[in-house]
Amino acid sequence: MKFGKWLKQQIQETLPGWCDKFLSYKELKKLVRLISSAPPRGGAGAGHPAYGRAEAEFMYLLHGEIEKFNSFFVEKEEDFIIRHRELQQRIQKVVSTWGDKGSHPSEKLYKEEMTKIRKDIVDFHGEMVLLMNYSNINYTGLAKILKKYDKRTGGLLRLPFIQKVLQQPFFTTDLVSKLIKECEGTIDAVFPMEERKKARPEEEAGVSDPVAGDGIFRNTVVALRTMQEMRKGSSTISQFSLPPLNLPDSDLARFLQLNSPIQIS
């Protein structure tokens, strides 16, 4: 599947609400085509006004995309830090109020509140996975459009530009990865295995594909499939490849870890 078509499919399947935050791959590809239609670099065409405009527009859009990614990613990251703290505080409050050793023990209220918290934690986990997927997709798109630029124009832009990208906030996902691991640890702690099985009645009914459902859980599964495909090792791995995806060894991660049939080119 061509990358442009694959990118459109990914946005529709996992992150339709973020569609304007992704790489403007189609526009960049058009500009590469305009630049490459001029005579080779060093020839008379390189100084032609049309060539210069296309080159300037390409670089302007490319840098603008990086700023767009960073702004969106940092905003989401800051929101996740706050929400993670709020979830921990909610858990502590429920335990200290309605838990066995709480100030007002109540099994009924404890279970009701914990059920709400568990749902919010799973949704929160899913949103963070989707942001990781957002980072991966945009990095992959940049690497591909820069490779196309170098191939079509004879330039050498990809290596120095990617070296700068590797230092950008949207690519530096260590904090989100840490929050995901802590979130999964919290799920393991407050959502025992037997209760987790009860919360997935679709398995007992013989429905084995969670992607058939709707909402953030389905989107999270699709995102994990995508990340695994983009990050899995292959014979064509290079300095521009994403590192292999290593998910935390939790029940939730194992449940979501599915193989992807998607191939991109």
Coordinates of C-alpha atoms in Angstrom, one line a residue:
M1 CA 0.0 0.0 0.0
K2 CA 1.3 3.4 -0.9
F3 CA 2.2 5.6 2.1
G4 CA -0.3 8.4 1.2
K5 CA -3.2 6.0 1.0
W6 CA -2.0 4.2 4.1
L7 CA -1.7 7.5 6.0
K8 CA -5.3 8.5 5.1
Q9 CA -6.5 5.0 6.2
Q10 CA -4.7 5.4 9.6
I11 CA -6.3 8.8 10.3
Q12 CA -9.7 7.5 9.4
E13 CA -9.4 4.3 11.5
T14 CA -7.6 5.6 14.6
L15 CA -7.5 9.4 14.9
P16 CA -10.1 11.1 12.8
G17 CA -10.4 13.9 15.4
W18 CA -6.7 14.7 14.9
C19 CA -6.8 14.8 11.1
D20 CA -5.5 18.4 10.8
K21 CA -2.5 17.6 13.1
F22 CA -0.9 15.0 10.8
L23 CA 1.8 15.5 8.2
S24 CA 0.6 17.3 5.1
Y25 CA 2.0 14.5 3.0
K26 CA 0.0 15.1 -0.1
E27 CA 1.0 18.8 -0.3
L28 CA 4.7 18.0 0.3
K29 CA 4.6 15.4 -2.4
K30 CA 3.1 17.9 -4.9
L31 CA 5.9 20.3 -4.1
V32 CA 8.6 17.6 -4.5
R33 CA 7.0 16.9 -7.9
L34 CA 7.2 20.6 -8.9
I35 CA 10.8 20.9 -7.8
S36 CA 11.9 17.7 -9.6
S37 CA 10.2 18.8 -12.8
A38 CA 12.8 21.6 -13.2
P39 CA 16.2 20.9 -14.8
P40 CA 18.8 19.2 -12.6
R41 CA 20.5 21.1 -9.8
G42 CA 23.4 23.3 -11.0
G43 CA 21.7 23.7 -14.3
A44 CA 19.8 26.7 -15.6
G45 CA 16.5 25.5 -14.1
A46 CA 17.8 25.7 -10.5
G47 CA 17.7 29.4 -10.6
H48 CA 14.3 29.6 -12.3
P49 CA 11.7 31.6 -10.3
A50 CA 9.2 28.7 -10.3
Y51 CA 11.9 26.3 -9.0
G52 CA 12.9 28.7 -6.3
R53 CA 9.3 29.2 -5.2
A54 CA 8.6 25.5 -5.0
E55 CA 11.8 24.9 -3.1
A56 CA 11.0 27.7 -0.6
E57 CA 7.4 26.5 -0.2
F58 CA 8.6 23.0 0.5
M59 CA 11.1 24.0 3.2
Y60 CA 8.6 26.4 4.7
L61 CA 5.9 23.8 4.9
L62 CA 8.4 21.2 6.2
H63 CA 9.5 23.3 9.1
G64 CA 5.9 24.4 9.8
E65 CA 4.9 20.7 10.1
I66 CA 7.5 20.1 12.8
E67 CA 6.2 23.1 14.8
K68 CA 2.7 21.8 14.4
F69 CA 3.7 18.3 15.6
N70 CA 5.6 19.7 18.6
S71 CA 2.9 22.1 19.7
F72 CA 0.2 19.4 19.6
F73 CA 2.3 16.7 21.2
V74 CA 3.5 18.9 24.1
E75 CA 0.0 20.1 24.7
K76 CA -1.3 16.5 24.9
E77 CA 1.7 15.4 27.0
E78 CA 1.1 18.2 29.6
D79 CA -2.6 17.1 29.7
F80 CA -1.6 13.5 30.3
I81 CA 0.7 14.4 33.2
I82 CA -2.2 16.3 34.9
R83 CA -4.7 13.5 34.2
H84 CA -2.4 10.8 35.5
R85 CA -2.0 12.7 38.8
E86 CA -5.7 13.2 39.1
L87 CA -6.4 9.4 38.6
Q88 CA -3.9 8.5 41.3
Q89 CA -5.6 11.0 43.6
R90 CA -9.0 9.5 42.8
I91 CA -7.8 6.0 43.6
Q92 CA -6.3 7.1 46.9
K93 CA -9.5 8.9 47.9
V94 CA -11.7 5.9 47.1
V95 CA -9.4 3.6 49.1
S96 CA -9.1 5.9 52.1
T97 CA -12.9 6.6 52.2
W98 CA -14.7 3.4 51.2
G99 CA -12.0 0.8 51.3
D100 CA -11.8 -1.9 54.0
K101 CA -9.6 0.4 56.2
G102 CA -11.2 3.6 55.0
S103 CA -13.0 6.3 57.1
H104 CA -16.4 5.1 55.8
P105 CA -16.1 1.5 54.6
S106 CA -18.6 0.6 52.0
E107 CA -18.2 -2.3 49.6
K108 CA -21.0 -1.1 47.3
L109 CA -19.6 2.5 46.9
Y110 CA -16.1 1.2 46.7
K111 CA -16.9 -1.1 43.7
E112 CA -19.0 1.6 42.0
E113 CA -16.3 4.2 42.2
M114 CA -13.5 1.7 41.2
T115 CA -15.5 0.6 38.2
K116 CA -15.6 4.2 37.0
I117 CA -11.9 4.7 37.6
R118 CA -11.0 1.5 35.8
K119 CA -12.9 2.6 32.7
D120 CA -11.2 6.0 32.9
I121 CA -7.8 4.4 33.2
V122 CA -8.3 2.2 30.2
D123 CA -9.5 5.1 28.1
F124 CA -6.5 7.2 29.4
H125 CA -4.1 4.4 28.4
G126 CA -5.7 4.2 25.0
E127 CA -5.3 7.9 24.4
M128 CA -1.6 7.7 25.3
V129 CA -1.0 4.8 22.9
L130 CA -2.7 6.8 20.2
L131 CA -0.4 9.7 20.8
M132 CA 2.6 7.4 20.5
N133 CA 1.1 6.2 17.3
Y134 CA 0.8 9.8 16.1
S135 CA 4.5 10.4 16.8
N136 CA 5.5 7.2 14.9
I137 CA 3.3 7.9 11.9
N138 CA 4.5 11.5 11.5
Y139 CA 8.1 10.5 11.8
T140 CA 7.7 7.8 9.2
G141 CA 6.0 10.2 6.9
L142 CA 8.8 12.7 7.2
A143 CA 11.4 10.1 6.5
K144 CA 9.5 9.0 3.4
I145 CA 8.9 12.4 2.0
L146 CA 12.6 13.4 2.6
K147 CA 13.7 10.2 0.9
K148 CA 11.5 11.1 -2.1
Y149 CA 12.9 14.6 -2.1
D150 CA 16.5 13.4 -2.2
K151 CA 15.7 10.8 -4.9
R152 CA 13.7 13.2 -7.2
T153 CA 15.9 16.3 -6.8
G154 CA 19.4 14.8 -6.2
G155 CA 19.6 16.7 -2.9
L156 CA 20.9 15.4 0.4
L157 CA 18.3 16.7 2.8
R158 CA 17.1 13.6 4.5
L159 CA 20.0 12.8 6.8
P160 CA 20.6 16.3 8.3
F161 CA 16.9 16.9 8.7
I162 CA 16.2 13.6 10.3
Q163 CA 19.0 14.2 12.7
K164 CA 17.2 17.3 13.9
V165 CA 13.9 15.5 14.0
L166 CA 15.3 13.0 16.4
Q167 CA 15.7 15.8 19.0
Q168 CA 12.2 17.2 18.6
P169 CA 9.6 17.0 21.4
F170 CA 7.1 15.1 19.2
F171 CA 9.7 12.3 18.6
T172 CA 11.0 12.2 22.2
T173 CA 8.3 10.0 23.7
D174 CA 10.1 8.8 26.8
L175 CA 7.7 10.6 29.2
V176 CA 4.6 9.2 27.5
S177 CA 6.1 5.7 27.5
K178 CA 6.7 6.0 31.2
L179 CA 3.1 7.1 31.8
I180 CA 1.8 4.2 29.8
K181 CA 3.9 1.8 31.9
E182 CA 2.7 3.4 35.1
C183 CA -0.9 3.3 33.8
E184 CA -0.7 -0.4 33.1
G185 CA 0.8 -1.0 36.5
T186 CA -2.2 0.8 38.0
I187 CA -4.6 -1.3 36.0
D188 CA -2.8 -4.5 37.2
A189 CA -3.1 -3.2 40.8
V190 CA -6.8 -2.1 40.8
F191 CA -8.2 -4.4 38.2
P192 CA -7.6 -8.0 39.3
M193 CA -7.4 -10.7 36.5
E194 CA -10.7 -12.3 37.4
E195 CA -12.5 -9.0 37.2
R196 CA -10.8 -8.2 33.9
K197 CA -12.1 -11.3 32.4
K198 CA -15.6 -10.5 33.6
A199 CA -15.2 -7.1 31.9
R200 CA -14.7 -8.7 28.5
P201 CA -17.9 -10.7 28.0
E202 CA -17.3 -10.6 24.2
E203 CA -14.6 -13.2 24.6
E204 CA -17.0 -15.6 26.3
A205 CA -19.4 -15.0 23.5
G206 CA -16.8 -16.1 21.0
V207 CA -16.0 -12.7 19.6
S208 CA -12.2 -12.8 19.4
D209 CA -11.5 -9.6 17.4
P210 CA -11.8 -6.5 19.6
V211 CA -11.3 -4.3 16.5
A212 CA -14.8 -5.1 15.5
G213 CA -16.1 -2.8 18.3
D214 CA -16.1 1.0 18.4
G215 CA -14.6 3.7 20.5
I216 CA -11.1 4.3 21.9
F217 CA -10.5 0.6 22.7
R218 CA -10.8 -0.3 19.0
N219 CA -8.7 2.7 18.0
T220 CA -6.0 1.6 20.5
V221 CA -5.8 -1.9 19.1
V222 CA -5.4 -0.5 15.6
A223 CA -2.8 1.9 16.8
L224 CA -0.8 -0.9 18.4
R225 CA -1.0 -3.0 15.3
T226 CA 0.3 0.0 13.3
M227 CA 3.2 0.7 15.7
Q228 CA 4.3 -2.9 15.7
E229 CA 4.3 -2.9 11.9
M230 CA 6.3 0.3 11.7
R231 CA 8.8 -0.7 14.4
K232 CA 9.3 -4.4 13.8
G233 CA 12.8 -5.5 12.7
S234 CA 13.4 -6.3 9.1
S235 CA 16.2 -6.9 6.6
T236 CA 15.8 -3.3 5.4
I237 CA 16.3 -1.6 8.7
S238 CA 18.3 1.6 8.5
Q239 CA 19.4 4.6 10.5
F240 CA 16.0 6.1 9.7
S241 CA 14.0 3.2 11.0
L242 CA 12.0 3.3 14.3
P243 CA 13.3 1.1 17.1
P244 CA 11.4 -2.2 17.8
L245 CA 8.3 -1.7 19.9
N246 CA 8.7 -3.2 23.4
L247 CA 5.4 -3.1 25.3
P248 CA 5.3 -3.5 29.1
D249 CA 4.8 -7.1 30.2
S250 CA 1.3 -6.6 31.6
D251 CA -1.9 -8.5 30.9
L252 CA -3.4 -5.5 29.1
A253 CA -0.4 -5.2 26.8
R254 CA -0.5 -8.9 26.0
F255 CA -4.2 -8.7 25.3
L256 CA -3.7 -5.8 22.9
Q257 CA -0.6 -7.0 21.2
L258 CA -1.8 -8.2 17.8
N259 CA 0.0 -8.8 14.6
S260 CA -0.8 -6.4 11.8
P261 CA -1.5 -7.3 8.2
I262 CA -0.7 -3.8 7.0
Q263 CA 2.3 -3.3 4.6
I264 CA 3.3 0.2 3.6
S265 CA 5.7 1.4 0.9

